[in-house]
Short mmCIF file of C-alpha atoms in Angstrom, two decimals:
data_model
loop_
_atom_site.label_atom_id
_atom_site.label_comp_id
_atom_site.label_asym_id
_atom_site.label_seq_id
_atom_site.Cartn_x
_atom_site.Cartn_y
_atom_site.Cartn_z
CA UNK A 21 133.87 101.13 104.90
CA UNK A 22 136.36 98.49 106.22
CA UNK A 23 139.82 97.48 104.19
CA UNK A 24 142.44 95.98 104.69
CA UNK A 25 145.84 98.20 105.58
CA UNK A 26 147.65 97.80 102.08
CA UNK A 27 146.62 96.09 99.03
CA UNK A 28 149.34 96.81 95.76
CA UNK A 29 148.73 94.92 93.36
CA UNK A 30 146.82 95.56 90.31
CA UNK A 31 143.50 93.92 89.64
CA UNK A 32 143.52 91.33 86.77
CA UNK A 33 141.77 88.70 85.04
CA UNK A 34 141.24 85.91 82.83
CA UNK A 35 139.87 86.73 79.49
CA UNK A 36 138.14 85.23 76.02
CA UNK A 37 135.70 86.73 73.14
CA UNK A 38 133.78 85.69 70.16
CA UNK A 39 137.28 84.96 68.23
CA UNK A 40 138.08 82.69 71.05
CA UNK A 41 141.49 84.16 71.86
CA UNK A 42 142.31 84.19 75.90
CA UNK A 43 144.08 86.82 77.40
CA UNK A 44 144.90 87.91 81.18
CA UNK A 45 144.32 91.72 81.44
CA UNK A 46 143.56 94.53 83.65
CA UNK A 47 140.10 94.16 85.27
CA UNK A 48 137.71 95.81 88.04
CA UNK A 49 137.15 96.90 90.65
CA UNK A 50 140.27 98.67 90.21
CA UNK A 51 143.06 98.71 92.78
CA UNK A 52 142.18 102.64 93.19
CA UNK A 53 138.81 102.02 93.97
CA UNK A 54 139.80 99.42 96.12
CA UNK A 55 141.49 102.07 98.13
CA UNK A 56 139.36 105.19 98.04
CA UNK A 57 137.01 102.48 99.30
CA UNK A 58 134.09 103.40 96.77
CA UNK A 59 133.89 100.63 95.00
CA UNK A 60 131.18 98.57 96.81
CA UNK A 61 127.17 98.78 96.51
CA UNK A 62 124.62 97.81 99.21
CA UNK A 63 125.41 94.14 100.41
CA UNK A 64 128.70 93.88 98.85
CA UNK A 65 132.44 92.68 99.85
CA UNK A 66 135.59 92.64 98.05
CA UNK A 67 137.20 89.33 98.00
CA UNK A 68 140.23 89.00 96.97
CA UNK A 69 140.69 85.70 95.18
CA UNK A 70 143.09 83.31 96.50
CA UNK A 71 141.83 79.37 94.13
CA UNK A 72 139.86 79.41 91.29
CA UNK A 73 139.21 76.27 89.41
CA UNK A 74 138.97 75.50 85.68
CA UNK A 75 135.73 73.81 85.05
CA UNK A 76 135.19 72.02 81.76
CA UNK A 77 132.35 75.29 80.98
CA UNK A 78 135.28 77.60 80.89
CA UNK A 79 136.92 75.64 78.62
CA UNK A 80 133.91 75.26 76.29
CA UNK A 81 133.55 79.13 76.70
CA UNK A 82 136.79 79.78 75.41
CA UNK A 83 136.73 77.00 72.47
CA UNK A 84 133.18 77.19 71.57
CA UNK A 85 131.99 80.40 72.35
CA UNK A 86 129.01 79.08 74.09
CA UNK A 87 127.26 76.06 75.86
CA UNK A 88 123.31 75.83 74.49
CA UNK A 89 121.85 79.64 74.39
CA UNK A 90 124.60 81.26 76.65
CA UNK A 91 126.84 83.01 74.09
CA UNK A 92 130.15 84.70 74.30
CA UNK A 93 129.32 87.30 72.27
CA UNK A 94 131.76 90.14 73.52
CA UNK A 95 135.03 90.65 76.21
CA UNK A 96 134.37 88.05 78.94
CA UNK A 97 135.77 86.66 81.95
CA UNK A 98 136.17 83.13 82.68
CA UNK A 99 135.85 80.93 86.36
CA UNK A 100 133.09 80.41 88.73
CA UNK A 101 134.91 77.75 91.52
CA UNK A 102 136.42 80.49 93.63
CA UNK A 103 137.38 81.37 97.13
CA UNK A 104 138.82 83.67 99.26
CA UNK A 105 139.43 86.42 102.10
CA UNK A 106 137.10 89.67 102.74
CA UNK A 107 139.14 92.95 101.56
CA UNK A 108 136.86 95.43 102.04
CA UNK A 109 132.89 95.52 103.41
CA UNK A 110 130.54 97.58 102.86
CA UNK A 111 128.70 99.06 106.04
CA UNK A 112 125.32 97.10 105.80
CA UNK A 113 127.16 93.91 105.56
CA UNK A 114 127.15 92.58 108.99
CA UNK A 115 127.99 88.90 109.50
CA UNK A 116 130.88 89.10 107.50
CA UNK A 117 134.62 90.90 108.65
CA UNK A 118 138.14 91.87 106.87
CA UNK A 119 140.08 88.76 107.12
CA UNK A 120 136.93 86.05 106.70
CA UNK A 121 137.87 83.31 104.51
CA UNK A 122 135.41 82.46 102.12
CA UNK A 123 134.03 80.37 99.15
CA UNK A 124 131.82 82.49 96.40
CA UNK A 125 128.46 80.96 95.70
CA UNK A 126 128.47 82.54 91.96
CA UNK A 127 125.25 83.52 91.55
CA UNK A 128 123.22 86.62 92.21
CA UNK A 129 119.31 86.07 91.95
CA UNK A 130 116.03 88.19 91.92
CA UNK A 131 114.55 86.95 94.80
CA UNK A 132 111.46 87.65 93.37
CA UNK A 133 110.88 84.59 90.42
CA UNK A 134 108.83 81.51 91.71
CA UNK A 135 111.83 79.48 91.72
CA UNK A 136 113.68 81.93 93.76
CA UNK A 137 110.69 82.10 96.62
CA UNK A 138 110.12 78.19 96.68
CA UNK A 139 113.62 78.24 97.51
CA UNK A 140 114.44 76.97 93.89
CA UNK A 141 116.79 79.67 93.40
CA UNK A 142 119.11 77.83 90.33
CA UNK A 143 115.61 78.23 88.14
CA UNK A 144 115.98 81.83 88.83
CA UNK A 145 114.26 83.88 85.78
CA UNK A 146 117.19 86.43 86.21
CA UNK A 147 119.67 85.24 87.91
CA UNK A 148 123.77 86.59 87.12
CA UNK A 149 125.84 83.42 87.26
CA UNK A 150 129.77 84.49 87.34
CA UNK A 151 131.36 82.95 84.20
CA UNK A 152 128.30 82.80 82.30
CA UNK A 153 127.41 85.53 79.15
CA UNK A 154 127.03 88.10 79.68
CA UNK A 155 127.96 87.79 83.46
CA UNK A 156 131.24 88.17 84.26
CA UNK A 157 133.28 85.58 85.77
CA UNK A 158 135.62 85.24 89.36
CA UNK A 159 138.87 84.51 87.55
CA UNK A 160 140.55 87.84 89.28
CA UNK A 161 142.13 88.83 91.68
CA UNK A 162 139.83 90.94 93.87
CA UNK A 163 135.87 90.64 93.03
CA UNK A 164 133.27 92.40 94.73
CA UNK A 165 129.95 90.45 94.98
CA UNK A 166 127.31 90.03 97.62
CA UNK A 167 127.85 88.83 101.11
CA UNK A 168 125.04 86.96 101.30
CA UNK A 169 127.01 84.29 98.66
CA UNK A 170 130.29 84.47 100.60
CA UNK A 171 130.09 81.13 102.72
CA UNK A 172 132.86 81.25 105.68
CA UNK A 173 135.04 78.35 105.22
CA UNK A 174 137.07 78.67 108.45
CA UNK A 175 140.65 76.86 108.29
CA UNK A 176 139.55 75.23 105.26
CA UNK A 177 142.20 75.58 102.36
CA UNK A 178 141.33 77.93 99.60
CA UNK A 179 141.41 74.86 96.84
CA UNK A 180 139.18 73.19 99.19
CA UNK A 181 136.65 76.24 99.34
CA UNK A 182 136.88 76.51 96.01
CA UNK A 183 135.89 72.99 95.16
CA UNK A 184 132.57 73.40 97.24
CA UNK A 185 131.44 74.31 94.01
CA UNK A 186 131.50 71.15 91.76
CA UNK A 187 130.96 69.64 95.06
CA UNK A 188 127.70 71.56 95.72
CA UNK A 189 126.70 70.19 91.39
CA UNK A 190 127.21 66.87 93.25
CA UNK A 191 125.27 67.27 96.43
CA UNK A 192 121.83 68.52 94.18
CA UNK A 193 122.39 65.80 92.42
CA UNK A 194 122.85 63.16 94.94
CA UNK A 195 119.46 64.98 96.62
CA UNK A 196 117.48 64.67 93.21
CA UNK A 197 118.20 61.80 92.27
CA UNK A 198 117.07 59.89 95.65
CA UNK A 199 120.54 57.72 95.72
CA UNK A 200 120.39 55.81 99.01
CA UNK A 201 122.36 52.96 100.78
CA UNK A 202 122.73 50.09 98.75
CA UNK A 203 121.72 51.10 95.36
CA UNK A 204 123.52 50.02 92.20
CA UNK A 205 124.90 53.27 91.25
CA UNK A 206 126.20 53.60 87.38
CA UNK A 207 128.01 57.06 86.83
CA UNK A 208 129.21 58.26 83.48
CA UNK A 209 132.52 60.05 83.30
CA UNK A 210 135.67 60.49 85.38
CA UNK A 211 135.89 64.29 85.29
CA UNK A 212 136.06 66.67 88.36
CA UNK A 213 131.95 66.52 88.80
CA UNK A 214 131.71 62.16 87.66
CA UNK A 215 134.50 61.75 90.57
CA UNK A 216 133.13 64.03 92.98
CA UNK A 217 129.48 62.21 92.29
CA UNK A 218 131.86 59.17 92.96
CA UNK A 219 133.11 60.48 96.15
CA UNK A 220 129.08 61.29 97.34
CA UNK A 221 127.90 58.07 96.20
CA UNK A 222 130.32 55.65 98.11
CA UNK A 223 130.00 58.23 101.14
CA UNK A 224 126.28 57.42 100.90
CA UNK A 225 126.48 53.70 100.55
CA UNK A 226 125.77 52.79 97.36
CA UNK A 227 127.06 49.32 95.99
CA UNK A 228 128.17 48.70 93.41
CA UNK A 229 129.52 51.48 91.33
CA UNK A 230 130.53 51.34 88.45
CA UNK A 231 132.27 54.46 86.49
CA UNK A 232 132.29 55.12 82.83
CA UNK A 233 134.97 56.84 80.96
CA UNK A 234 136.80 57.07 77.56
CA UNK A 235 140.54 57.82 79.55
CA UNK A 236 142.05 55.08 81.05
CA UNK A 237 144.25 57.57 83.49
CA UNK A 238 140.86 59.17 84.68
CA UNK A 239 139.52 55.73 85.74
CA UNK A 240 142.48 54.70 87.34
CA UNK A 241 142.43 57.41 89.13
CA UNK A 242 138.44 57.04 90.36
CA UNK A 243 139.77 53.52 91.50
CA UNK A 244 142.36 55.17 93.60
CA UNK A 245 139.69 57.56 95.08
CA UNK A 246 137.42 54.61 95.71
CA UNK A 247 139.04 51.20 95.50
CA UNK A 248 135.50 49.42 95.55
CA UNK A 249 134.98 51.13 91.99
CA UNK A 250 134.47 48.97 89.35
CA UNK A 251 135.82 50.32 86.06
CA UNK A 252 134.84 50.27 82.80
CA UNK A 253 136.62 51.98 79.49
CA UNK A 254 134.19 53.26 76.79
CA UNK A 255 135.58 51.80 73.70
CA UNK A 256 134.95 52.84 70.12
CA UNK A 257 132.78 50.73 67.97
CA UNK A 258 130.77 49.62 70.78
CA UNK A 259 127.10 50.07 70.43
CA UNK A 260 125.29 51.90 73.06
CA UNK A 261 122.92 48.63 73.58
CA UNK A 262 126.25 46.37 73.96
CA UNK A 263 128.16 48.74 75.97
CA UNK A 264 124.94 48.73 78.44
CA UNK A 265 124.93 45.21 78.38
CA UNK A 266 128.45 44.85 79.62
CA UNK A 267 127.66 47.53 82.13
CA UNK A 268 125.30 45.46 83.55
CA UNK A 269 127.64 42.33 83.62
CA UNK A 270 130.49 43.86 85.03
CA UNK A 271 128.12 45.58 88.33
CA UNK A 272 126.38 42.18 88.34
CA UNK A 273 122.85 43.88 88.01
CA UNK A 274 121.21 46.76 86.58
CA UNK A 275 122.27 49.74 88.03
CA UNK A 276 119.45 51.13 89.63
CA UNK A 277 120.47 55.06 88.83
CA UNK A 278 122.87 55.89 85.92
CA UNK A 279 124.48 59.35 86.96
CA UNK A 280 125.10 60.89 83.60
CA UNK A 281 127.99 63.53 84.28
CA UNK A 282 129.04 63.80 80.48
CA UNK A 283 126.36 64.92 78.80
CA UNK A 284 127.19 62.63 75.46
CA UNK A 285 124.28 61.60 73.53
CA UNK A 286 126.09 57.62 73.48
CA UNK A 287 126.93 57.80 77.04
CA UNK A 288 123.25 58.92 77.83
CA UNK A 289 121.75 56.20 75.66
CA UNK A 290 124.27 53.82 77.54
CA UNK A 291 123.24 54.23 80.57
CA UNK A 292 119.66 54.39 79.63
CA UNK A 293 120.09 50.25 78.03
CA UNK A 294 121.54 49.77 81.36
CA UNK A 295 119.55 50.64 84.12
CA UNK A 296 116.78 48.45 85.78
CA UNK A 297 113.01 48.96 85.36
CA UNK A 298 111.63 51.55 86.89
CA UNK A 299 114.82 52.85 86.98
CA UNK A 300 116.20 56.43 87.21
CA UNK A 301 118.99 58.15 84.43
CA UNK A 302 120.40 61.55 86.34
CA UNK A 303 121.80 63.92 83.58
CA UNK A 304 124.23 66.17 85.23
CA UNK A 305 126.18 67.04 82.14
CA UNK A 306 125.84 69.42 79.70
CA UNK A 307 125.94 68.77 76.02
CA UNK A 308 124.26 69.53 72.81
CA UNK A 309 121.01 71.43 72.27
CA UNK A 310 119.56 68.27 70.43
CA UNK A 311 119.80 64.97 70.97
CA UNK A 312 118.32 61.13 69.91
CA UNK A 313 117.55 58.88 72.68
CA UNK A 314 116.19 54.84 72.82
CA UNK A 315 112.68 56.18 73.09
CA UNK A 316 110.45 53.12 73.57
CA UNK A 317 113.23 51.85 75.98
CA UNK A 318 112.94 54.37 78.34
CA UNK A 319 108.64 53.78 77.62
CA UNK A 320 109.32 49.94 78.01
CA UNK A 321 111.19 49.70 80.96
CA UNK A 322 109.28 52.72 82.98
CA UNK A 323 112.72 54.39 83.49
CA UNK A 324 112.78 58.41 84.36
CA UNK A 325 114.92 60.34 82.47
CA UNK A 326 115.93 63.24 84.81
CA UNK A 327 118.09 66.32 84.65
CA UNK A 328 119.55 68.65 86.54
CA UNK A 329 120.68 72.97 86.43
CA UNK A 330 123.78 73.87 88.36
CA UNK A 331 122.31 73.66 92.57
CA UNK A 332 120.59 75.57 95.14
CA UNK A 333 121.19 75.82 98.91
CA UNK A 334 123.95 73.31 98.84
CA UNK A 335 127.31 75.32 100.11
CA UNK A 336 126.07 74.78 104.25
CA UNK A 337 126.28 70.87 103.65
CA UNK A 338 129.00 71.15 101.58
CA UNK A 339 131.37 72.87 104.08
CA UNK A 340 130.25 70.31 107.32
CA UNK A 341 130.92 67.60 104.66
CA UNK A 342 134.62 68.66 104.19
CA UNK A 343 135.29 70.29 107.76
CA UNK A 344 134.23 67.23 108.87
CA UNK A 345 136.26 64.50 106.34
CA UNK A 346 133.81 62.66 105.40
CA UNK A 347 134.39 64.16 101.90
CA UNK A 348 138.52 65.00 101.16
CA UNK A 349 138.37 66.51 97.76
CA UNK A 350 142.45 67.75 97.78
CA UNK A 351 143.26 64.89 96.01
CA UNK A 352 141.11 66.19 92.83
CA UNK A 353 143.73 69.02 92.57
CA UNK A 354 147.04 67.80 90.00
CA UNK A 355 147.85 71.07 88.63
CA UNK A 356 148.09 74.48 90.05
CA UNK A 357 149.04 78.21 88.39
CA UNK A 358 149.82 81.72 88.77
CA UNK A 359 146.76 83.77 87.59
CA UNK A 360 149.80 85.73 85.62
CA UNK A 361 150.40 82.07 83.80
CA UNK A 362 146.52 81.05 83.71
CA UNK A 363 146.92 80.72 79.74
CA UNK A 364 149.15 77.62 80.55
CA UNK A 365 146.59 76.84 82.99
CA UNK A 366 144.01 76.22 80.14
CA UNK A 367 145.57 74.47 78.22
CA UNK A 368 146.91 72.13 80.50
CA UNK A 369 142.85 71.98 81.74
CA UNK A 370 142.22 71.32 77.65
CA UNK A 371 144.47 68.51 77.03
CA UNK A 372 143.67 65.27 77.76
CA UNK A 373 147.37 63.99 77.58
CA UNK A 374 148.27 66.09 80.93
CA UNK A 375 146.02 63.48 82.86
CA UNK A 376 144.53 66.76 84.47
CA UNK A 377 141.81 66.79 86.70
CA UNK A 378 141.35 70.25 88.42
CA UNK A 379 143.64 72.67 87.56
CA UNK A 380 143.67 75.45 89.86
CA UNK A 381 144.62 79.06 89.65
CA UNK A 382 146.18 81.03 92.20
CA UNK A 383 146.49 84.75 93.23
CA UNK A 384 148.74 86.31 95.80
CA UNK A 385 146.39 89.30 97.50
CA UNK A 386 149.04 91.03 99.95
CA UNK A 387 146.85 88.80 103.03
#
């Protein structure tokens, strides 16, 4: 077993329950284990987290106790956009040394599922994602998970690393839904994930865009991130048909892919009365179980209505994408916290009148 020479401070993390309170306490492994070196199983390092990111899921954790049939239904810790440097690896782990910087894929699969051995692996039958019930999440300060989902990140900075991880929701995205050079590209919300998709889009070539959003701060903001952008503010009162109408007029066309990063019921019938025939609508967002759609407009118009589950095998590209600047994602970052304060942290992530977009946590590790 490898460590590093001195590591002091206590292990602790960010917390909610069923009574949606949220709490930073004392977590594991513990700083003793740490030290007596005993905490790690086959395959395993100890990271100790430097950026974590609030994504909108730990939000909905904490204030609604669960997204579809994933449940908060005891003690559980929030985050899954994390990175790092190796603490502590255990002796089977090879490729990976004290002192690596990483980002933590946050997923740990069977390897045995057909999804996992088509390569699939984010259809895994029993997979533990970090964050989600009754899997622990990364918002710590040290972690110990396998080193087969630590991806070196080099020089890259820790809020970087940590944002491969709405960047990787991007990249599956971009590769499912076949956007190429030149399409007319329609994406629904200005979050972290709508402005990454944003970022992936113009990087691929896609013209126009136009981005969706309720917030006129968060589409100001896309427009600074790509001034070709053309904006438009979702307005209440405005029918879904209507608002895909001006969609259309304000890109000059039907889009011919709608990326759906909201998961709204309106915004998804929006963009369904906006794209062209034979046209695609990419759901990336999450929303309710249930929803009502324009049925015999999707029929009419031949359009696919296509969704997508978190991402698989998409940290590699992600990394060459940043290292190389084609994609510079620090930027997305407008508020940053101790993990001691990461209470503030949420609820800065929660309101809409911060003009947040990621809010990162932080964690000195003695490295």
């Amino acid at each position: 077993m490898s460590t590093t020479t001195t590591v002091t401070k206590s292990n602790i993390g960010v917390y909610t329950n069923p009574a949606h309170d949220l709490w930073v306490a004392e977590s594991q492994p513990s700083l003793e284990g740490i030290e007596a070196g005993g905490s790690l199983k086959h395959g395993e390092v100890t990271i100790g987290i430097k950026s974590t990111g609030i994504c909108g899921s730990d939000v909905h954790f904490w204030h609604a106790g669960r997204i579809g049939p994933m449940i908060v239904e005891d003690t559980h810790i929030l985050g899954h956009e994390s990175a790092g440097v190796i603490l502590a690896v255990h002796p089977s782990v090879e490729h990976l040394k004290v002192g690596d910087r990483v980002a933590i894929e946050p997923n740990i699969i069977c390897n045995e599922c057909e999804p996992c051995l088509t390569g699939r692996y984010n259809g895994c039958e029993k997979v533990k994602f970090s964050s989600t019930p009754p899997f622990d999440g990364l918002l710590r300060r040290y972690v110990n998970h396998p080193a087969i989902w630590c991806h070196k990140i080099g020089n890259m900075s820790y809020e970087n690393g940590a944002l491969l991880e709405p960047l990787s929701v991007a990249l599956a995205g971009m590769e499912r839904s076949g956007v190429k050079l030149g399409d007319a590209v329609l994406i629904c919300g200005a979050g972290p994930i709508g402005l990454v998709t944003l970022m992936c889009c113009a990087a691929a070539g896609a013209e126009p865009i136009v981005v969706t959003d309720i917030d006129e701060g968060r589409l100001k903001f896309a427009k600074s991130l790509v001034p070709r952008t053309r904006t438009y503010k979702v307005e209440r009162g405005v029918g879904e048909e209507e608002a895909g109408a001006q969609i259309v007029a304000l890109a000059g066309m039907r889009p011919a892919i709608a990326m759906e990063c909201t998961g709204v019921e309106s915004s998804i019938a929006a963009a369904i009365w906006s794209v062209k025939f034979g046209g695609k609508v990419f759901v990336i967002g999450v929303g309710k179980s249930e929803m009502k759609m324009p049925f015999m407009r999707l029929s009419t118009m031949e359009i696919d209505l296509q969704f997508q589950y978190r991402y698989s095998n998409t940290w590699p590209r992600a990394i060459r994408l940043v290292e190389s600047g084609v994609l510079d994602l620090s930027r997305l970052t407008t508020h940053r916290y101790d993990i001691e304060d990461a209470v503030k942290a949420f609820h800065t992530a929660a309101d809409p009148r911060t003009g947040a977009i990621k809010v990162m946590i932080q964690s000195e590790v003695d490295v």
